Coordinates of C-alpha atoms and ligand atoms in Angstrom, one line a residue:
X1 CA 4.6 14.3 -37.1
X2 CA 3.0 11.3 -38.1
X3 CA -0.7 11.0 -38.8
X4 CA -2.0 9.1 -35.7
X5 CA -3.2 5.9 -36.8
X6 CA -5.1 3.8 -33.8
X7 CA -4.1 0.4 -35.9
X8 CA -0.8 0.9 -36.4
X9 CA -0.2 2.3 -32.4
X10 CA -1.8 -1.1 -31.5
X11 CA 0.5 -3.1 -33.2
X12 CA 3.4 -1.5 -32.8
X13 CA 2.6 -1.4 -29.2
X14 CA 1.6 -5.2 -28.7
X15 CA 4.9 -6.5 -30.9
X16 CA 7.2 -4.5 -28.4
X17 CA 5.1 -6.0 -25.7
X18 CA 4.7 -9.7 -27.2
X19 CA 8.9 -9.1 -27.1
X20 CA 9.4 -7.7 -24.0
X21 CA 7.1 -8.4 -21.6
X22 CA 8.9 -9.5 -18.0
X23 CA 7.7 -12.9 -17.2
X24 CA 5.7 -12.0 -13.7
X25 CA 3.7 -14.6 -11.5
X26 CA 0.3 -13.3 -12.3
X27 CA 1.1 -13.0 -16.5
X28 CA 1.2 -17.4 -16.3
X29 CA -2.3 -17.3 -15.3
X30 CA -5.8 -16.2 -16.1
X31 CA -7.4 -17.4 -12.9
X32 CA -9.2 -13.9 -12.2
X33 CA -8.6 -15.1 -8.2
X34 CA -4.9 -14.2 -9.1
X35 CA -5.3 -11.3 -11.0
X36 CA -7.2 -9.7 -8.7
X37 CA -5.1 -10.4 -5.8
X38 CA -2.0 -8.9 -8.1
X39 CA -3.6 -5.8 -9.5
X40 CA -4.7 -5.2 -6.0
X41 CA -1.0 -5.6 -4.8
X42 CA 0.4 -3.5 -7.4
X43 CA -1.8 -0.4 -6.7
X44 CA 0.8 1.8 -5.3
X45 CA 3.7 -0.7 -5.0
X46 CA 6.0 -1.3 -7.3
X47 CA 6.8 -4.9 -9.3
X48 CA 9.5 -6.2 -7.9
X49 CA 8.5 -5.5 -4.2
X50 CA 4.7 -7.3 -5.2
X51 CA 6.8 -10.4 -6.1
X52 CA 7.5 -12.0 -3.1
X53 CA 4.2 -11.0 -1.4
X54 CA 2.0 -12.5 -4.2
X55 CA 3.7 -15.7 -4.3
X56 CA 3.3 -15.9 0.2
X57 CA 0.0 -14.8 -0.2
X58 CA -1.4 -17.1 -2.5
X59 CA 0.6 -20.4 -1.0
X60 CA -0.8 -18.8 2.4
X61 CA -4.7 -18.1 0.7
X62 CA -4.7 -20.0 -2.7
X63 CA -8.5 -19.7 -3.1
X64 CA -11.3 -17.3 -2.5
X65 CA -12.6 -19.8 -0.3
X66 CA -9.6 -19.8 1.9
X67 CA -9.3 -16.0 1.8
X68 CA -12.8 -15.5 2.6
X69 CA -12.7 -18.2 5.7
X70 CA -9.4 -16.9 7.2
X71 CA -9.0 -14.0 10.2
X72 CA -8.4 -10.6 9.2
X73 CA -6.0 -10.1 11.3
X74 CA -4.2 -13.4 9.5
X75 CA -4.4 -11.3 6.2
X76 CA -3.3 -8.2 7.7
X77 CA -0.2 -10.2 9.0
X78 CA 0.3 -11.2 5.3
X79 CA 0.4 -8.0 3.8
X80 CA 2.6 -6.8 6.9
X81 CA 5.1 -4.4 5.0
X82 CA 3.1 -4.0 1.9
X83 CA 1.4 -0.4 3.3
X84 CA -2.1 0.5 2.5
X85 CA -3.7 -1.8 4.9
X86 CA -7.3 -1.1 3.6
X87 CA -6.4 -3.0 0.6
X88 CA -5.7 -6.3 3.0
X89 CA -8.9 -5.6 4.6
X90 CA -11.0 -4.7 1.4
X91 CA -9.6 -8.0 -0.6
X92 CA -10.7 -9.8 2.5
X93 CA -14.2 -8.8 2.8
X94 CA -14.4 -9.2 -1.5
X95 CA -13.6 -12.4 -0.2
X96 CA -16.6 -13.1 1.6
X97 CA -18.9 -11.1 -0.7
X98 CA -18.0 -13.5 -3.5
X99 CA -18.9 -16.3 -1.4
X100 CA -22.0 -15.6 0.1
X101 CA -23.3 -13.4 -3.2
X102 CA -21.2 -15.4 -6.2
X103 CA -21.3 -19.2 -4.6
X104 CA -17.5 -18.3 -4.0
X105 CA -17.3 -17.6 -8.2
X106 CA -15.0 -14.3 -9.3
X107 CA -18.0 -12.3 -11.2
X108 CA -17.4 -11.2 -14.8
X109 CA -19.6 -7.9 -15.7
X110 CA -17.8 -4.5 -14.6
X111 CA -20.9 -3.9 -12.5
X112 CA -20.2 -6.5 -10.3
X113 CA -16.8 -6.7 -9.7
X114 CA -16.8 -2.9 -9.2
X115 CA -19.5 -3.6 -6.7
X116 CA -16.9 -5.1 -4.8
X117 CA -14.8 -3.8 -1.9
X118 CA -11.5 -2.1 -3.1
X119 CA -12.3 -2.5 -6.3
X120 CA -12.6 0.8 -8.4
X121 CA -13.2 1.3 -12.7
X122 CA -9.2 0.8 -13.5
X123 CA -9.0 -2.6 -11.4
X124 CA -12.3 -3.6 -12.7
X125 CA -11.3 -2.9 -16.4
X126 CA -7.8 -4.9 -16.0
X127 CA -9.3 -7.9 -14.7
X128 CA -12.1 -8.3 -16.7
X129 CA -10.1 -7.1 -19.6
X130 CA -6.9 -9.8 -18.6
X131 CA -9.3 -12.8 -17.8
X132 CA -12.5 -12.6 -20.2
X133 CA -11.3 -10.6 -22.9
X134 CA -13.5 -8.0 -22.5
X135 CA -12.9 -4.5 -24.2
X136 CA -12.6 -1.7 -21.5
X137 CA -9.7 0.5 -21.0
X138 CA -7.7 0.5 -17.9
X139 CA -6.6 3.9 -17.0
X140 CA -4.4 4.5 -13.9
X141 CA -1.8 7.0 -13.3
X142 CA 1.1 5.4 -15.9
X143 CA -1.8 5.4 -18.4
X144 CA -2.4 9.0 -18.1
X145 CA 1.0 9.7 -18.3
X146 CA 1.4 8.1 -21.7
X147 CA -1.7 9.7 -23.0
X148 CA -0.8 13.3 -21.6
X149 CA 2.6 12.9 -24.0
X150 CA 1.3 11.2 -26.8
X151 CA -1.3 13.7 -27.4
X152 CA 0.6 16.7 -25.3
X153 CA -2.9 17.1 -23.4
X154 CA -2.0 20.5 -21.5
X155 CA -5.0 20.9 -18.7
X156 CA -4.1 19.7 -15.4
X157 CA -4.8 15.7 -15.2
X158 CA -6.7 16.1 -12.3
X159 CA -9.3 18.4 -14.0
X160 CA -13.0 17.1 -15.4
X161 CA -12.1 18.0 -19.0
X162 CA -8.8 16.1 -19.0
X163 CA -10.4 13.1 -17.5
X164 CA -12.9 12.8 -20.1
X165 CA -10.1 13.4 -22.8
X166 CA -8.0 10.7 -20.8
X167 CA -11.3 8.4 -21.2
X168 CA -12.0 9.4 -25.0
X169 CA -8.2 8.7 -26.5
X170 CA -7.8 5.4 -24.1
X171 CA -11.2 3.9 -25.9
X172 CA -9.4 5.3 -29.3
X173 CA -6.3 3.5 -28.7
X174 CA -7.9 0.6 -27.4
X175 CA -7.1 -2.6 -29.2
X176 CA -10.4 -4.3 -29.0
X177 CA -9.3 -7.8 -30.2
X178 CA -6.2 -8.3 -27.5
X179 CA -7.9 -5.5 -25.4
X180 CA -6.0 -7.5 -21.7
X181 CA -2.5 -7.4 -23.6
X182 CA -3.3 -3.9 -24.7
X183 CA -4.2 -2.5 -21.0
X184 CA -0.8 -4.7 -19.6
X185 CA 1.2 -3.2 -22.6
X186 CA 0.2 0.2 -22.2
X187 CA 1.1 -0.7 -18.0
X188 CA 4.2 -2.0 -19.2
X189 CA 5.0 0.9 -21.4
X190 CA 4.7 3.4 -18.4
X191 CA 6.6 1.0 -15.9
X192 CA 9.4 0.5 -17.5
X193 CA 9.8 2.9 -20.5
X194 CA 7.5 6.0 -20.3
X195 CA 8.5 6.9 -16.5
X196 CA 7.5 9.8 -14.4
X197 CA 11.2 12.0 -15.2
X198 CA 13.6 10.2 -17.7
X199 CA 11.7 8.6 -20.3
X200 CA 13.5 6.2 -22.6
X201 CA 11.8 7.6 -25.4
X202 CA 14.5 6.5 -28.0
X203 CA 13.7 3.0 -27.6
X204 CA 10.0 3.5 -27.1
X205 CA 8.0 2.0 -29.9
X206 CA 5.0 4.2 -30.5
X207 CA 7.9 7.4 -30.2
X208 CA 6.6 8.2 -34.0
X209 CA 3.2 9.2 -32.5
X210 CA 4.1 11.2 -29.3
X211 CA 3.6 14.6 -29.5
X212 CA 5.5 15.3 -26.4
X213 CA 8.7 13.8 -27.7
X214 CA 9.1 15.7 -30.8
X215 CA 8.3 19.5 -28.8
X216 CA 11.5 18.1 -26.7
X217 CA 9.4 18.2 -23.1
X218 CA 7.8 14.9 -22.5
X219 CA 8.6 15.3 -18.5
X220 CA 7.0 18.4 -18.4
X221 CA 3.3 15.8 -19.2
X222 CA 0.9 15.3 -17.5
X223 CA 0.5 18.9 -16.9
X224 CA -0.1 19.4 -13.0
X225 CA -1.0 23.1 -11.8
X226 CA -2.1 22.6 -8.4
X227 CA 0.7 21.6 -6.2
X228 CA -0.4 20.7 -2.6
X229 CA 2.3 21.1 0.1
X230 CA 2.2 18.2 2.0
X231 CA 1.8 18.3 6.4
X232 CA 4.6 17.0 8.2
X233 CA 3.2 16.0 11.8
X234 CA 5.7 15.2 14.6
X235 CA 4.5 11.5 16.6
X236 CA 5.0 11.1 19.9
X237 CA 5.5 7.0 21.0
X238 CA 6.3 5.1 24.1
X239 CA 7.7 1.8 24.7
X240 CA 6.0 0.7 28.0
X241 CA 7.8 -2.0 29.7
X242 CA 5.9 -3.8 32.6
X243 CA 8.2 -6.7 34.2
X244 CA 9.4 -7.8 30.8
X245 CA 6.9 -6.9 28.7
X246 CA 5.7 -4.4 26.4
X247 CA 2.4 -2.6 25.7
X248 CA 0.6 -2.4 22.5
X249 CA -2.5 -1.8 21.2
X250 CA -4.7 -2.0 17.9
X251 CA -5.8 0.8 16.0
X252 CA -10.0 1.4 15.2
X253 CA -11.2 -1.0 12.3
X254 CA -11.9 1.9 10.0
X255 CA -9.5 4.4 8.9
X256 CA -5.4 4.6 7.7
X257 CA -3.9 1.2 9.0
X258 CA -7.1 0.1 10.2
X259 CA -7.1 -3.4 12.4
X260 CA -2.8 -2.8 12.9
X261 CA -1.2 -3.3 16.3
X262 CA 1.3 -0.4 17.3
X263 CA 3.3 1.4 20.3
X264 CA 0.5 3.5 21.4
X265 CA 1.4 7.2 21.2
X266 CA 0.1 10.1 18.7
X267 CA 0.6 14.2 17.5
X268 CA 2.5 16.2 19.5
X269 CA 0.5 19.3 20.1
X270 CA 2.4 23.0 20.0
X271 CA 4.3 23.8 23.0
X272 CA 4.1 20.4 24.1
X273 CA 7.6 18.8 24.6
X274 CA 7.9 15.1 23.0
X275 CA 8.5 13.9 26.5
X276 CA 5.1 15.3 28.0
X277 CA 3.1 14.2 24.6
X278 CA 4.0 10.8 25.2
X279 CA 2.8 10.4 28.7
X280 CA -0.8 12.5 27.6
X281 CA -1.2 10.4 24.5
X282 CA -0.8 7.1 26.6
X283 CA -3.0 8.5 29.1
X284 CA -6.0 9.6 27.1
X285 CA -5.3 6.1 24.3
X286 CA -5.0 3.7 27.3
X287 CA -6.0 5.2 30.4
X288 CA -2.7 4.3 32.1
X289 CA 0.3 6.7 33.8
X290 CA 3.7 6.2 32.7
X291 CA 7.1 7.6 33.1
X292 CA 9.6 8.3 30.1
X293 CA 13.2 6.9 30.9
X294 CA 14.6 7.8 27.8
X295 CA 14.7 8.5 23.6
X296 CA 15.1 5.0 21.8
X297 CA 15.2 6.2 18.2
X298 CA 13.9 8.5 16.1
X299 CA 12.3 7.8 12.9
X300 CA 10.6 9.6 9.6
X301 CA 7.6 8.0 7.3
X302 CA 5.8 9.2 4.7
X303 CA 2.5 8.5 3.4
X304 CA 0.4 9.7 0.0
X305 CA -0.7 12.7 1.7
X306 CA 1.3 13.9 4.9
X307 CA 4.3 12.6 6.4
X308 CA 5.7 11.8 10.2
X309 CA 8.8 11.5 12.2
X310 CA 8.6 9.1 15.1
X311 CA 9.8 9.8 18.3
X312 CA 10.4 6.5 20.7
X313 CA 10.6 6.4 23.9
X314 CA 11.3 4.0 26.4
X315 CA 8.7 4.3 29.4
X316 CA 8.1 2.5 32.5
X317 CA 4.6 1.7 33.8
X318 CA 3.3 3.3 37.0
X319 CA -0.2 2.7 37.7
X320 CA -3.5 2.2 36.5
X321 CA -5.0 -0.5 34.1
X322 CA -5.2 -0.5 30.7
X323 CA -8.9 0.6 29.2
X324 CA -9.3 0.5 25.3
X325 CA -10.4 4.2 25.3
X326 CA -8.5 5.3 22.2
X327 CA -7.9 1.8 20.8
X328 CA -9.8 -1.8 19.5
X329 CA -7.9 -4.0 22.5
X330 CA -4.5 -3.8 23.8
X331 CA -2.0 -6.2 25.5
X332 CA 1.2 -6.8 27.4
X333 CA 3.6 -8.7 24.8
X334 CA 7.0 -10.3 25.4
X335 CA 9.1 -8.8 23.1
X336 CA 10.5 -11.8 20.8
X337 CA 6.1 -12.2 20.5
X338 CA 5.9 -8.9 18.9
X339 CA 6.8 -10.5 15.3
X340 CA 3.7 -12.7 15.5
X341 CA 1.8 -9.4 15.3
X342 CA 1.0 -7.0 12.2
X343 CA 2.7 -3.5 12.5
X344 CA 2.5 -1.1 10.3
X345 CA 5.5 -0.2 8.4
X346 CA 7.1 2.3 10.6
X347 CA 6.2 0.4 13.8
X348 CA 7.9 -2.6 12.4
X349 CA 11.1 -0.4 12.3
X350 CA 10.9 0.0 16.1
X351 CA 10.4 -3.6 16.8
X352 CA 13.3 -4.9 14.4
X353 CA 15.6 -2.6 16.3
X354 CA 14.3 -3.6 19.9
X355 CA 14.9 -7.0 18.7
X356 CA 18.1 -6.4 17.0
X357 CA 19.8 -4.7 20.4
X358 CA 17.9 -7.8 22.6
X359 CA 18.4 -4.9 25.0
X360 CA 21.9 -4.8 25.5
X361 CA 21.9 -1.6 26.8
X362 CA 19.4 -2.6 29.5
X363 CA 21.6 -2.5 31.8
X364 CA 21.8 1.4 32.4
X365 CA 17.6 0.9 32.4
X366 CA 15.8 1.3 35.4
X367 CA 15.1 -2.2 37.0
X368 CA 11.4 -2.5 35.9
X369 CA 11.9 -2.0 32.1
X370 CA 15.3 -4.7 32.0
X371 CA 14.6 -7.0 29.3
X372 CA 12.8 -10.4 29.2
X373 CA 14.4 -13.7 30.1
X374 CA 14.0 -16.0 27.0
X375 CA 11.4 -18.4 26.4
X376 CA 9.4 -16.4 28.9
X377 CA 5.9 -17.1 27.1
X378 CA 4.3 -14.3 29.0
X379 CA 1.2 -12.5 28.1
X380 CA -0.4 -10.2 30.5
Ligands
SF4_401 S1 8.1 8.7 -26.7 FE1 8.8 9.0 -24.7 S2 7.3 10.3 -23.7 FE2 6.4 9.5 -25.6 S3 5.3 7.7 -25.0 FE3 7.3 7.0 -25.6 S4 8.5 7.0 -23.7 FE4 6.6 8.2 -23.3

């Protein structure tokens, strides 16, 4: 095993990187307006799904100014697909924070910008490390990865003491005079080399220091003891249809897809059957009775920590009026309108296949739920 030198991993790491770098949107720029938008992006989404989303988003926003001035609901609509919507509505109220605090200038001390809404020590490092220069490591999950097999760290990586040994070797490896190329590198590295299962460790270029590698196990790093089994929750959702138009409401402010429109709906309780859980669930979100017609489709999501399957009904109104009990505000929506609002990923499955059939099965529907005439620019 060769004798780690912190030099020598630097360089070796940078001349792969000065080679191989991909060419992405945000690597032509040092605007910290577009780093910041792209770090933000690629927290939990991969490359080449960020791509197109960065480029709308900063033709649709292309300042802080703009970002901070527009509707949340307009940046919602723009990260539409992207998932984790609290990173939409964070970036938008750093928006406004820089403009009434900064006079609408991205701050550069890693008090600041961690001061800032969505913004936690790893985004803070990469963006003041990419756009000043400034020497802080930038740690996030492929950055643990990479140290856990370079230096075969063996306590779980969610523990205190292997956090602090994460910290100490990522300040030791740190290359203090490129210190933005080193944190994108060692980003790179993880991406596209050092992955989670197969890592292409024979054409990694700092192989000669991993410690991992050479005991023939580096999939078996970082070291994770606890495993969590993650809840499954079965969803209950109804289609209400009201002379050619369909109900939908918009979910609290605060909490998981906070500010999104959706079918209303929600958990099926035990000995509850799907069909009964959707009428309840309308009832105590909306304040309205329905009637279940039939199953539309049935879907399955996950998320970081639990995951659903949806299942759609169609439902026709009965009586009462809608009340925002369980809900921000709710409307009646022709359905060739839905698109002009932001779902969340799953409930944007439902209305690409509602407007995919354009209903052509409504003919075996009951009269009240038939589909829409065209054009119809109807809201209720
Ligand atoms: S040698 Fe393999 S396991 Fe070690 S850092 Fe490189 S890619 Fe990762």
């Amino acid at each position: 095993m060769t004798e780690f030198d912190p030099s020598e991993f630097q360089q070796l790491l940078l001349e792969w990187f000065d080679k191989e770098f991909r060419d992405l949107p945000w690597r032509q720029t040092r605007d910290p307006y577009l780093i910041w938008i792209s770090e933000i992006m690629l927290q939990q989404t991969q490359v080449v799904t960020v791509i197109p989303y960065f480029q709308r988003f900063i033709t649709r926003f292309p300042t802080i100014h703009d970002l901070a001035a527009a509707d949340v609901s307009q940046v919602l609509k723009s990260w539409e697909g992207l998932g984790y919507y609290a990173r939409a509505r964070n970036l938008h109220q750093a928006a406004r924070v820089i403009v009434r605090e900064h006079a609408g200038q991205f701050p550069s001390t890693f008090a600041e910008v961690k001061g800032l809404p969505g913004i936690g020590n790893y985004t803070a490092a990469a963006i003041l490390s990419i756009v000043w220069g400034i020497a802080i490591p930038a740690i996030d999950g492929n950055v643990i990865r990479i140290l856990s097999r370079l230096f075969a760290i063996e306590e779980d990586y969610k523990s205190k003491e292997a956090l602090e040994l994460y910290r100490q070797k990522a300040e030791q490896l740190l290359n203090e005079q490129r210190p933005g190329d080193h944190n994108q590198a060692m980003m790179e590295l993880g991406a596209v080399l050092c992955s989670p299962r197969k890592p292409k460790c024979s054409i990694c270029p700092v192989v000669k220091f991993c410690q991992a590698n050479l005991r023939g196990n580096p999939a078996a790093f970082p070291v994770k003891n606890i495993k969590k089994i993650r809840p499954h929750h079965p969803i209950a959702v109804g289609i209400v249809w009201k002379n050619g138009t369909v109900l939908i409401d918009r979910r609290p402010e605060k909490g998981l897809l906070g500010g999104l429109w959706e079918f209303p709906g929600g958990k099926v309780q035990p000995n509850e059957s799907i069909e009964q859980a959707v009428v309840r669930e309308i009832k105590e979100e909306l304040d309205i009775e329905v009637r279940v017609i039939s199953h539309f489709m049935t879907l399955d999501h996950a998320y970081t920590h639990f995951s659903i399957t949806l299942y759609v009904y169609l439902c026709e109104f009965v009586s009462g009026t809608p009340r925002a009990v369980h809900c921000t505000e709710w409307r009646w929506v022709l359905p060739e309108a839905l698109p002009c609002y932001a779902f969340p990923r799953a409930n944007g499955r439902i209305v690409e296949k509602l407007l995919q059939e354009n209903f052509s099965t409504s003919s075996a529907m009951h009269p009240s739920i038939r589909p829409p005439r065209l054009n119809e620019d109807k809201q209720i």
